[in-house]
Amino acid sequence: MSDDQLSQLLEQVRQGALSVEQAVEQYQEQVPQKTGALASASIDLDRSSRCGYPEVVYCEGKTSTSLVEIFTLLLEAKQRCLGTRISEAQAEVVLKQFPQAIYNQTARTIRIPEKDAAFDEELISGRIAVLTAGTSDRPVAEEAIETLIWMGYEPDFIVDVGVAGPHRLQEQLPRIQNVSAIVVAAGMEGALPSVVGGWVSCPVIAVPTSVGYGASLGGMAALLGMLNSCAANVTVVNINAGFKAGFIAGLIADQKQKTS
């Protein structure tokens, strides 16, 4: 409810056109519910107004029944849904309840559009690129991609351009030098984001992956290498955190769009 609407409501009470009880009822009807209380969760229904996008559901550790309840609540609040780290068994249950849902087995994500709304309509392209050093990094990169699609962006996806074959990245430079943000997923020594950062003028969001042999330490070697990057435009998210990288890239593109 806007300030003008609230003033008009109070003026009606002052003039006697509305009782206090009627005014309270009208106010409650127009103020959106901020929290959705369930037996298994407390859902932030106000996050979109504060942060730009609805709450995202981390599915790991939740029961399939809880996920259905959470997604139902979000859809009733007219919010489109994104679930990350969803298992095949969980996805099977959710898809039965919401046949319009889009499940990406590789990314372990599920997207559910608002009722009567198509998900991938009017996606904005040309603003964000997602790169992988190797094909083994693809699951993490696809989590970023699914997040960006949920945010309304269609990223340019470039696979397998790691530093062992430097010519591969050079061949793709025209595709990444005019975007607003780049997500780079890399395991092993994690060198690719620094190389990409030296070729572009936009933020590079590095995602260390747990791909690699023993001394990669489950992604720690890549994480430490990326944190120590000498490329000033490289920032780093957590190991395998494709969602976080995609979300940050989407926010950067949002801000660039506002100022352009």
mmCIF file with all atom_site columns, C-alpha atoms in Angstrom, residues 70-236:
data_model
loop_
_atom_site.group_PDB
_atom_site.id
_atom_site.type_symbol
_atom_site.label_atom_id
_atom_site.label_alt_id
_atom_site.label_comp_id
_atom_site.label_asym_id
_atom_site.label_entity_id
_atom_site.label_seq_id
_atom_site.pdbx_PDB_ins_code
_atom_site.Cartn_x
_atom_site.Cartn_y
_atom_site.Cartn_z
_atom_site.occupancy
_atom_site.B_iso_or_equiv
_atom_site.pdbx_formal_charge
_atom_site.auth_seq_id
_atom_site.auth_comp_id
_atom_site.auth_asym_id
_atom_site.auth_atom_id
_atom_site.pdbx_PDB_model_num
ATOM 1   C CA . ILE A 1 70  ? 7.150  -24.903 -0.022  1.00 0.00 ? 70  ILE A CA 1
ATOM 2   C CA . PHE A 1 71  ? 6.733  -24.662 -3.791  1.00 0.00 ? 71  PHE A CA 1
ATOM 3   C CA . THR A 1 72  ? 2.942  -24.614 -3.422  1.00 0.00 ? 72  THR A CA 1
ATOM 4   C CA . LEU A 1 73  ? 3.174  -21.706 -1.001  1.00 0.00 ? 73  LEU A CA 1
ATOM 5   C CA . LEU A 1 74  ? 5.526  -19.764 -3.272  1.00 0.00 ? 74  LEU A CA 1
ATOM 6   C CA . LEU A 1 75  ? 3.301  -20.305 -6.302  1.00 0.00 ? 75  LEU A CA 1
ATOM 7   C CA . GLU A 1 76  ? 0.207  -19.240 -4.357  1.00 0.00 ? 76  GLU A CA 1
ATOM 8   C CA . ALA A 1 77  ? 2.103  -16.040 -3.553  1.00 0.00 ? 77  ALA A CA 1
ATOM 9   C CA . LYS A 1 78  ? 2.642  -15.611 -7.326  1.00 0.00 ? 78  LYS A CA 1
ATOM 10  C CA . GLN A 1 79  ? 6.379  -16.187 -7.138  1.00 0.00 ? 79  GLN A CA 1
ATOM 11  C CA . ARG A 1 80  ? 8.344  -18.301 -9.589  1.00 0.00 ? 80  ARG A CA 1
ATOM 12  C CA . CYS A 1 81  ? 10.347 -21.058 -7.969  1.00 0.00 ? 81  CYS A CA 1
ATOM 13  C CA . LEU A 1 82  ? 13.922 -22.240 -8.164  1.00 0.00 ? 82  LEU A CA 1
ATOM 14  C CA . GLY A 1 83  ? 15.187 -25.250 -6.248  1.00 0.00 ? 83  GLY A CA 1
ATOM 15  C CA . THR A 1 84  ? 18.873 -26.176 -6.103  1.00 0.00 ? 84  THR A CA 1
ATOM 16  C CA . ARG A 1 85  ? 20.644 -29.415 -5.163  1.00 0.00 ? 85  ARG A CA 1
ATOM 17  C CA . ILE A 1 86  ? 17.543 -31.479 -5.794  1.00 0.00 ? 86  ILE A CA 1
ATOM 18  C CA . SER A 1 87  ? 17.906 -35.259 -6.043  1.00 0.00 ? 87  SER A CA 1
ATOM 19  C CA . GLU A 1 88  ? 16.306 -37.418 -8.725  1.00 0.00 ? 88  GLU A CA 1
ATOM 20  C CA . ALA A 1 89  ? 13.933 -38.913 -6.154  1.00 0.00 ? 89  ALA A CA 1
ATOM 21  C CA . GLN A 1 90  ? 12.862 -35.478 -4.926  1.00 0.00 ? 90  GLN A CA 1
ATOM 22  C CA . ALA A 1 91  ? 12.461 -34.193 -8.479  1.00 0.00 ? 91  ALA A CA 1
ATOM 23  C CA . GLU A 1 92  ? 10.238 -37.130 -9.398  1.00 0.00 ? 92  GLU A CA 1
ATOM 24  C CA . VAL A 1 93  ? 7.791  -36.227 -6.622  1.00 0.00 ? 93  VAL A CA 1
ATOM 25  C CA . VAL A 1 94  ? 7.855  -32.508 -7.418  1.00 0.00 ? 94  VAL A CA 1
ATOM 26  C CA . LEU A 1 95  ? 7.293  -33.127 -11.138 1.00 0.00 ? 95  LEU A CA 1
ATOM 27  C CA . LYS A 1 96  ? 4.223  -35.232 -10.391 1.00 0.00 ? 96  LYS A CA 1
ATOM 28  C CA . GLN A 1 97  ? 2.768  -32.336 -8.422  1.00 0.00 ? 97  GLN A CA 1
ATOM 29  C CA . PHE A 1 98  ? 3.939  -29.620 -10.845 1.00 0.00 ? 98  PHE A CA 1
ATOM 30  C CA . PRO A 1 99  ? 4.137  -31.067 -14.376 1.00 0.00 ? 99  PRO A CA 1
ATOM 31  C CA . GLN A 1 100 ? 5.070  -27.639 -15.751 1.00 0.00 ? 100 GLN A CA 1
ATOM 32  C CA . ALA A 1 101 ? 8.332  -27.726 -13.781 1.00 0.00 ? 101 ALA A CA 1
ATOM 33  C CA . ILE A 1 102 ? 11.681 -27.811 -15.592 1.00 0.00 ? 102 ILE A CA 1
ATOM 34  C CA . TYR A 1 103 ? 14.163 -30.270 -14.085 1.00 0.00 ? 103 TYR A CA 1
ATOM 35  C CA . ASN A 1 104 ? 17.845 -30.169 -15.008 1.00 0.00 ? 104 ASN A CA 1
ATOM 36  C CA . GLN A 1 105 ? 19.396 -33.428 -13.860 1.00 0.00 ? 105 GLN A CA 1
ATOM 37  C CA . THR A 1 106 ? 22.953 -32.276 -14.595 1.00 0.00 ? 106 THR A CA 1
ATOM 38  C CA . ALA A 1 107 ? 22.588 -29.039 -12.645 1.00 0.00 ? 107 ALA A CA 1
ATOM 39  C CA . ARG A 1 108 ? 20.414 -30.660 -9.966  1.00 0.00 ? 108 ARG A CA 1
ATOM 40  C CA . THR A 1 109 ? 17.948 -27.780 -10.222 1.00 0.00 ? 109 THR A CA 1
ATOM 41  C CA . ILE A 1 110 ? 14.229 -27.421 -10.740 1.00 0.00 ? 110 ILE A CA 1
ATOM 42  C CA . ARG A 1 111 ? 12.366 -24.324 -11.930 1.00 0.00 ? 111 ARG A CA 1
ATOM 43  C CA . ILE A 1 112 ? 8.623  -23.844 -11.639 1.00 0.00 ? 112 ILE A CA 1
ATOM 44  C CA . PRO A 1 113 ? 6.957  -20.861 -13.332 1.00 0.00 ? 113 PRO A CA 1
ATOM 45  C CA . GLU A 1 114 ? 4.182  -18.855 -11.793 1.00 0.00 ? 114 GLU A CA 1
ATOM 46  C CA . LYS A 1 115 ? 0.744  -20.217 -12.568 1.00 0.00 ? 115 LYS A CA 1
ATOM 47  C CA . ASP A 1 116 ? -0.251 -19.630 -16.201 1.00 0.00 ? 116 ASP A CA 1
ATOM 48  C CA . ALA A 1 117 ? 3.202  -18.212 -17.011 1.00 0.00 ? 117 ALA A CA 1
ATOM 49  C CA . ALA A 1 118 ? 5.860  -19.581 -19.339 1.00 0.00 ? 118 ALA A CA 1
ATOM 50  C CA . PHE A 1 119 ? 9.372  -19.621 -17.893 1.00 0.00 ? 119 PHE A CA 1
ATOM 51  C CA . ASP A 1 120 ? 11.687 -18.941 -20.770 1.00 0.00 ? 120 ASP A CA 1
ATOM 52  C CA . GLU A 1 121 ? 9.720  -16.183 -22.502 1.00 0.00 ? 121 GLU A CA 1
ATOM 53  C CA . GLU A 1 122 ? 11.484 -12.902 -23.261 1.00 0.00 ? 122 GLU A CA 1
ATOM 54  C CA . LEU A 1 123 ? 14.854 -13.909 -21.853 1.00 0.00 ? 123 LEU A CA 1
ATOM 55  C CA . ILE A 1 124 ? 17.512 -11.214 -22.145 1.00 0.00 ? 124 ILE A CA 1
ATOM 56  C CA . SER A 1 125 ? 20.530 -12.420 -24.103 1.00 0.00 ? 125 SER A CA 1
ATOM 57  C CA . GLY A 1 126 ? 23.968 -10.981 -24.760 1.00 0.00 ? 126 GLY A CA 1
ATOM 58  C CA . ARG A 1 127 ? 24.571 -9.744  -21.195 1.00 0.00 ? 127 ARG A CA 1
ATOM 59  C CA . ILE A 1 128 ? 26.253 -12.689 -19.442 1.00 0.00 ? 128 ILE A CA 1
ATOM 60  C CA . ALA A 1 129 ? 28.636 -15.498 -20.410 1.00 0.00 ? 129 ALA A CA 1
ATOM 61  C CA . VAL A 1 130 ? 29.259 -18.746 -18.540 1.00 0.00 ? 130 VAL A CA 1
ATOM 62  C CA . LEU A 1 131 ? 32.510 -20.619 -19.213 1.00 0.00 ? 131 LEU A CA 1
ATOM 63  C CA . THR A 1 132 ? 33.944 -23.930 -18.082 1.00 0.00 ? 132 THR A CA 1
ATOM 64  C CA . ALA A 1 133 ? 37.581 -24.941 -18.026 1.00 0.00 ? 133 ALA A CA 1
ATOM 65  C CA . GLY A 1 134 ? 36.641 -28.570 -18.707 1.00 0.00 ? 134 GLY A CA 1
ATOM 66  C CA . THR A 1 135 ? 33.533 -30.581 -19.433 1.00 0.00 ? 135 THR A CA 1
ATOM 67  C CA . SER A 1 136 ? 33.713 -32.029 -15.900 1.00 0.00 ? 136 SER A CA 1
ATOM 68  C CA . ASP A 1 137 ? 32.916 -28.543 -14.582 1.00 0.00 ? 137 ASP A CA 1
ATOM 69  C CA . ARG A 1 138 ? 29.632 -28.521 -16.480 1.00 0.00 ? 138 ARG A CA 1
ATOM 70  C CA . PRO A 1 139 ? 27.270 -29.435 -13.589 1.00 0.00 ? 139 PRO A CA 1
ATOM 71  C CA . VAL A 1 140 ? 28.397 -26.384 -11.614 1.00 0.00 ? 140 VAL A CA 1
ATOM 72  C CA . ALA A 1 141 ? 28.176 -24.150 -14.683 1.00 0.00 ? 141 ALA A CA 1
ATOM 73  C CA . GLU A 1 142 ? 24.699 -25.421 -15.497 1.00 0.00 ? 142 GLU A CA 1
ATOM 74  C CA . GLU A 1 143 ? 23.541 -24.565 -11.979 1.00 0.00 ? 143 GLU A CA 1
ATOM 75  C CA . ALA A 1 144 ? 24.639 -20.996 -12.723 1.00 0.00 ? 144 ALA A CA 1
ATOM 76  C CA . ILE A 1 145 ? 22.836 -21.095 -16.068 1.00 0.00 ? 145 ILE A CA 1
ATOM 77  C CA . GLU A 1 146 ? 19.576 -22.354 -14.567 1.00 0.00 ? 146 GLU A CA 1
ATOM 78  C CA . THR A 1 147 ? 19.790 -19.593 -11.968 1.00 0.00 ? 147 THR A CA 1
ATOM 79  C CA . LEU A 1 148 ? 20.266 -16.970 -14.666 1.00 0.00 ? 148 LEU A CA 1
ATOM 80  C CA . ILE A 1 149 ? 17.351 -18.295 -16.715 1.00 0.00 ? 149 ILE A CA 1
ATOM 81  C CA . TRP A 1 150 ? 15.208 -18.072 -13.575 1.00 0.00 ? 150 TRP A CA 1
ATOM 82  C CA . MET A 1 151 ? 16.345 -14.443 -13.259 1.00 0.00 ? 151 MET A CA 1
ATOM 83  C CA . GLY A 1 152 ? 15.356 -13.735 -16.857 1.00 0.00 ? 152 GLY A CA 1
ATOM 84  C CA . TYR A 1 153 ? 18.714 -14.001 -18.631 1.00 0.00 ? 153 TYR A CA 1
ATOM 85  C CA . GLU A 1 154 ? 19.890 -16.328 -21.383 1.00 0.00 ? 154 GLU A CA 1
ATOM 86  C CA . PRO A 1 155 ? 23.662 -16.621 -20.918 1.00 0.00 ? 155 PRO A CA 1
ATOM 87  C CA . ASP A 1 156 ? 26.127 -17.526 -23.633 1.00 0.00 ? 156 ASP A CA 1
ATOM 88  C CA . PHE A 1 157 ? 27.497 -20.942 -22.609 1.00 0.00 ? 157 PHE A CA 1
ATOM 89  C CA . ILE A 1 158 ? 31.076 -21.753 -23.617 1.00 0.00 ? 158 ILE A CA 1
ATOM 90  C CA . VAL A 1 159 ? 32.421 -25.170 -22.626 1.00 0.00 ? 159 VAL A CA 1
ATOM 91  C CA . ASP A 1 160 ? 35.929 -26.631 -22.338 1.00 0.00 ? 160 ASP A CA 1
ATOM 92  C CA . VAL A 1 161 ? 38.220 -23.633 -22.844 1.00 0.00 ? 161 VAL A CA 1
ATOM 93  C CA . GLY A 1 162 ? 40.752 -24.423 -20.113 1.00 0.00 ? 162 GLY A CA 1
ATOM 94  C CA . VAL A 1 163 ? 44.351 -23.233 -20.019 1.00 0.00 ? 163 VAL A CA 1
ATOM 95  C CA . ALA A 1 164 ? 45.799 -26.496 -21.363 1.00 0.00 ? 164 ALA A CA 1
ATOM 96  C CA . GLY A 1 165 ? 44.589 -25.364 -24.796 1.00 0.00 ? 165 GLY A CA 1
ATOM 97  C CA . PRO A 1 166 ? 44.936 -21.554 -24.729 1.00 0.00 ? 166 PRO A CA 1
ATOM 98  C CA . HIS A 1 167 ? 43.897 -21.167 -28.353 1.00 0.00 ? 167 HIS A CA 1
ATOM 99  C CA . ARG A 1 168 ? 40.397 -22.363 -27.431 1.00 0.00 ? 168 ARG A CA 1
ATOM 100 C CA . LEU A 1 169 ? 39.746 -19.319 -25.253 1.00 0.00 ? 169 LEU A CA 1
ATOM 101 C CA . GLN A 1 170 ? 41.227 -16.944 -27.831 1.00 0.00 ? 170 GLN A CA 1
ATOM 102 C CA . GLU A 1 171 ? 38.799 -18.281 -30.422 1.00 0.00 ? 171 GLU A CA 1
ATOM 103 C CA . GLN A 1 172 ? 35.881 -17.383 -28.135 1.00 0.00 ? 172 GLN A CA 1
ATOM 104 C CA . LEU A 1 173 ? 37.006 -13.874 -27.114 1.00 0.00 ? 173 LEU A CA 1
ATOM 105 C CA . PRO A 1 174 ? 34.518 -12.057 -29.396 1.00 0.00 ? 174 PRO A CA 1
ATOM 106 C CA . ARG A 1 175 ? 31.698 -13.759 -27.469 1.00 0.00 ? 175 ARG A CA 1
ATOM 107 C CA . ILE A 1 176 ? 32.821 -12.504 -24.050 1.00 0.00 ? 176 ILE A CA 1
ATOM 108 C CA . GLN A 1 177 ? 34.321 -9.052  -24.535 1.00 0.00 ? 177 GLN A CA 1
ATOM 109 C CA . ASN A 1 178 ? 31.051 -7.094  -24.572 1.00 0.00 ? 178 ASN A CA 1
ATOM 110 C CA . VAL A 1 179 ? 29.078 -8.735  -21.769 1.00 0.00 ? 179 VAL A CA 1
ATOM 111 C CA . SER A 1 180 ? 28.242 -7.326  -18.326 1.00 0.00 ? 180 SER A CA 1
ATOM 112 C CA . ALA A 1 181 ? 29.528 -10.274 -16.286 1.00 0.00 ? 181 ALA A CA 1
ATOM 113 C CA . ILE A 1 182 ? 31.237 -13.626 -16.795 1.00 0.00 ? 182 ILE A CA 1
ATOM 114 C CA . VAL A 1 183 ? 30.982 -16.780 -14.690 1.00 0.00 ? 183 VAL A CA 1
ATOM 115 C CA . VAL A 1 184 ? 33.976 -19.117 -14.958 1.00 0.00 ? 184 VAL A CA 1
ATOM 116 C CA . ALA A 1 185 ? 33.839 -22.620 -13.440 1.00 0.00 ? 185 ALA A CA 1
ATOM 117 C CA . ALA A 1 186 ? 37.185 -24.386 -13.095 1.00 0.00 ? 186 ALA A CA 1
ATOM 118 C CA . GLY A 1 187 ? 38.682 -27.173 -11.016 1.00 0.00 ? 187 GLY A CA 1
ATOM 119 C CA . MET A 1 188 ? 42.215 -28.560 -10.622 1.00 0.00 ? 188 MET A CA 1
ATOM 120 C CA . GLU A 1 189 ? 44.534 -25.509 -10.267 1.00 0.00 ? 189 GLU A CA 1
ATOM 121 C CA . GLY A 1 190 ? 41.740 -23.040 -11.099 1.00 0.00 ? 190 GLY A CA 1
ATOM 122 C CA . ALA A 1 191 ? 43.758 -20.902 -13.510 1.00 0.00 ? 191 ALA A CA 1
ATOM 123 C CA . LEU A 1 192 ? 41.125 -20.028 -16.124 1.00 0.00 ? 192 LEU A CA 1
ATOM 124 C CA . PRO A 1 193 ? 39.364 -17.110 -14.345 1.00 0.00 ? 193 PRO A CA 1
ATOM 125 C CA . SER A 1 194 ? 42.633 -15.170 -14.082 1.00 0.00 ? 194 SER A CA 1
ATOM 126 C CA . VAL A 1 195 ? 43.307 -15.654 -17.778 1.00 0.00 ? 195 VAL A CA 1
ATOM 127 C CA . VAL A 1 196 ? 39.770 -14.572 -18.675 1.00 0.00 ? 196 VAL A CA 1
ATOM 128 C CA . GLY A 1 197 ? 40.114 -11.565 -16.374 1.00 0.00 ? 197 GLY A CA 1
ATOM 129 C CA . GLY A 1 198 ? 43.106 -10.381 -18.364 1.00 0.00 ? 198 GLY A CA 1
ATOM 130 C CA . TRP A 1 199 ? 41.042 -10.246 -21.559 1.00 0.00 ? 199 TRP A CA 1
ATOM 131 C CA . VAL A 1 200 ? 37.876 -8.437  -20.449 1.00 0.00 ? 200 VAL A CA 1
ATOM 132 C CA . SER A 1 201 ? 36.716 -5.244  -18.721 1.00 0.00 ? 201 SER A CA 1
ATOM 133 C CA . CYS A 1 202 ? 33.754 -6.713  -16.826 1.00 0.00 ? 202 CYS A CA 1
ATOM 134 C CA . PRO A 1 203 ? 33.551 -8.571  -13.495 1.00 0.00 ? 203 PRO A CA 1
ATOM 135 C CA . VAL A 1 204 ? 34.625 -12.217 -13.644 1.00 0.00 ? 204 VAL A CA 1
ATOM 136 C CA . ILE A 1 205 ? 32.969 -14.462 -11.054 1.00 0.00 ? 205 ILE A CA 1
ATOM 137 C CA . ALA A 1 206 ? 35.194 -17.461 -10.436 1.00 0.00 ? 206 ALA A CA 1
ATOM 138 C CA . VAL A 1 207 ? 33.675 -20.736 -9.240  1.00 0.00 ? 207 VAL A CA 1
ATOM 139 C CA . PRO A 1 208 ? 36.163 -23.316 -7.968  1.00 0.00 ? 208 PRO A CA 1
ATOM 140 C CA . THR A 1 209 ? 34.919 -26.842 -8.572  1.00 0.00 ? 209 THR A CA 1
ATOM 141 C CA . SER A 1 210 ? 35.851 -30.049 -6.795  1.00 0.00 ? 210 SER A CA 1
ATOM 142 C CA . VAL A 1 211 ? 37.120 -31.574 -10.053 1.00 0.00 ? 211 VAL A CA 1
ATOM 143 C CA . GLY A 1 212 ? 40.668 -32.900 -9.913  1.00 0.00 ? 212 GLY A CA 1
ATOM 144 C CA . TYR A 1 213 ? 43.094 -35.418 -8.432  1.00 0.00 ? 213 TYR A CA 1
ATOM 145 C CA . GLY A 1 214 ? 44.302 -35.753 -4.838  1.00 0.00 ? 214 GLY A CA 1
ATOM 146 C CA . ALA A 1 215 ? 46.204 -32.501 -4.355  1.00 0.00 ? 215 ALA A CA 1
ATOM 147 C CA . SER A 1 216 ? 43.250 -30.513 -5.659  1.00 0.00 ? 216 SER A CA 1
ATOM 148 C CA . LEU A 1 217 ? 41.823 -31.178 -2.174  1.00 0.00 ? 217 LEU A CA 1
ATOM 149 C CA . GLY A 1 218 ? 38.203 -31.218 -3.276  1.00 0.00 ? 218 GLY A CA 1
ATOM 150 C CA . GLY A 1 219 ? 38.399 -27.755 -4.809  1.00 0.00 ? 219 GLY A CA 1
ATOM 151 C CA . MET A 1 220 ? 40.571 -26.064 -2.167  1.00 0.00 ? 220 MET A CA 1
ATOM 152 C CA . ALA A 1 221 ? 43.519 -25.722 -4.553  1.00 0.00 ? 221 ALA A CA 1
ATOM 153 C CA . ALA A 1 222 ? 41.315 -23.993 -7.136  1.00 0.00 ? 222 ALA A CA 1
ATOM 154 C CA . LEU A 1 223 ? 39.706 -21.806 -4.462  1.00 0.00 ? 223 LEU A CA 1
ATOM 155 C CA . LEU A 1 224 ? 43.048 -20.619 -3.100  1.00 0.00 ? 224 LEU A CA 1
ATOM 156 C CA . GLY A 1 225 ? 44.411 -20.019 -6.588  1.00 0.00 ? 225 GLY A CA 1
ATOM 157 C CA . MET A 1 226 ? 41.378 -17.924 -7.523  1.00 0.00 ? 226 MET A CA 1
ATOM 158 C CA . LEU A 1 227 ? 41.506 -15.950 -4.267  1.00 0.00 ? 227 LEU A CA 1
ATOM 159 C CA . ASN A 1 228 ? 45.121 -15.097 -5.069  1.00 0.00 ? 228 ASN A CA 1
ATOM 160 C CA . SER A 1 229 ? 44.391 -14.028 -8.647  1.00 0.00 ? 229 SER A CA 1
ATOM 161 C CA . CYS A 1 230 ? 46.361 -11.012 -9.813  1.00 0.00 ? 230 CYS A CA 1
ATOM 162 C CA . ALA A 1 231 ? 43.554 -10.107 -12.243 1.00 0.00 ? 231 ALA A CA 1
ATOM 163 C CA . ALA A 1 232 ? 41.806 -7.216  -10.481 1.00 0.00 ? 232 ALA A CA 1
ATOM 164 C CA . ASN A 1 233 ? 38.374 -7.953  -11.944 1.00 0.00 ? 233 ASN A CA 1
ATOM 165 C CA . VAL A 1 234 ? 38.166 -11.520 -10.593 1.00 0.00 ? 234 VAL A CA 1
ATOM 166 C CA . THR A 1 235 ? 36.041 -12.293 -7.543  1.00 0.00 ? 235 THR A CA 1
ATOM 167 C CA . VAL A 1 236 ? 35.377 -15.733 -6.079  1.00 0.00 ? 236 VAL A CA 1
#
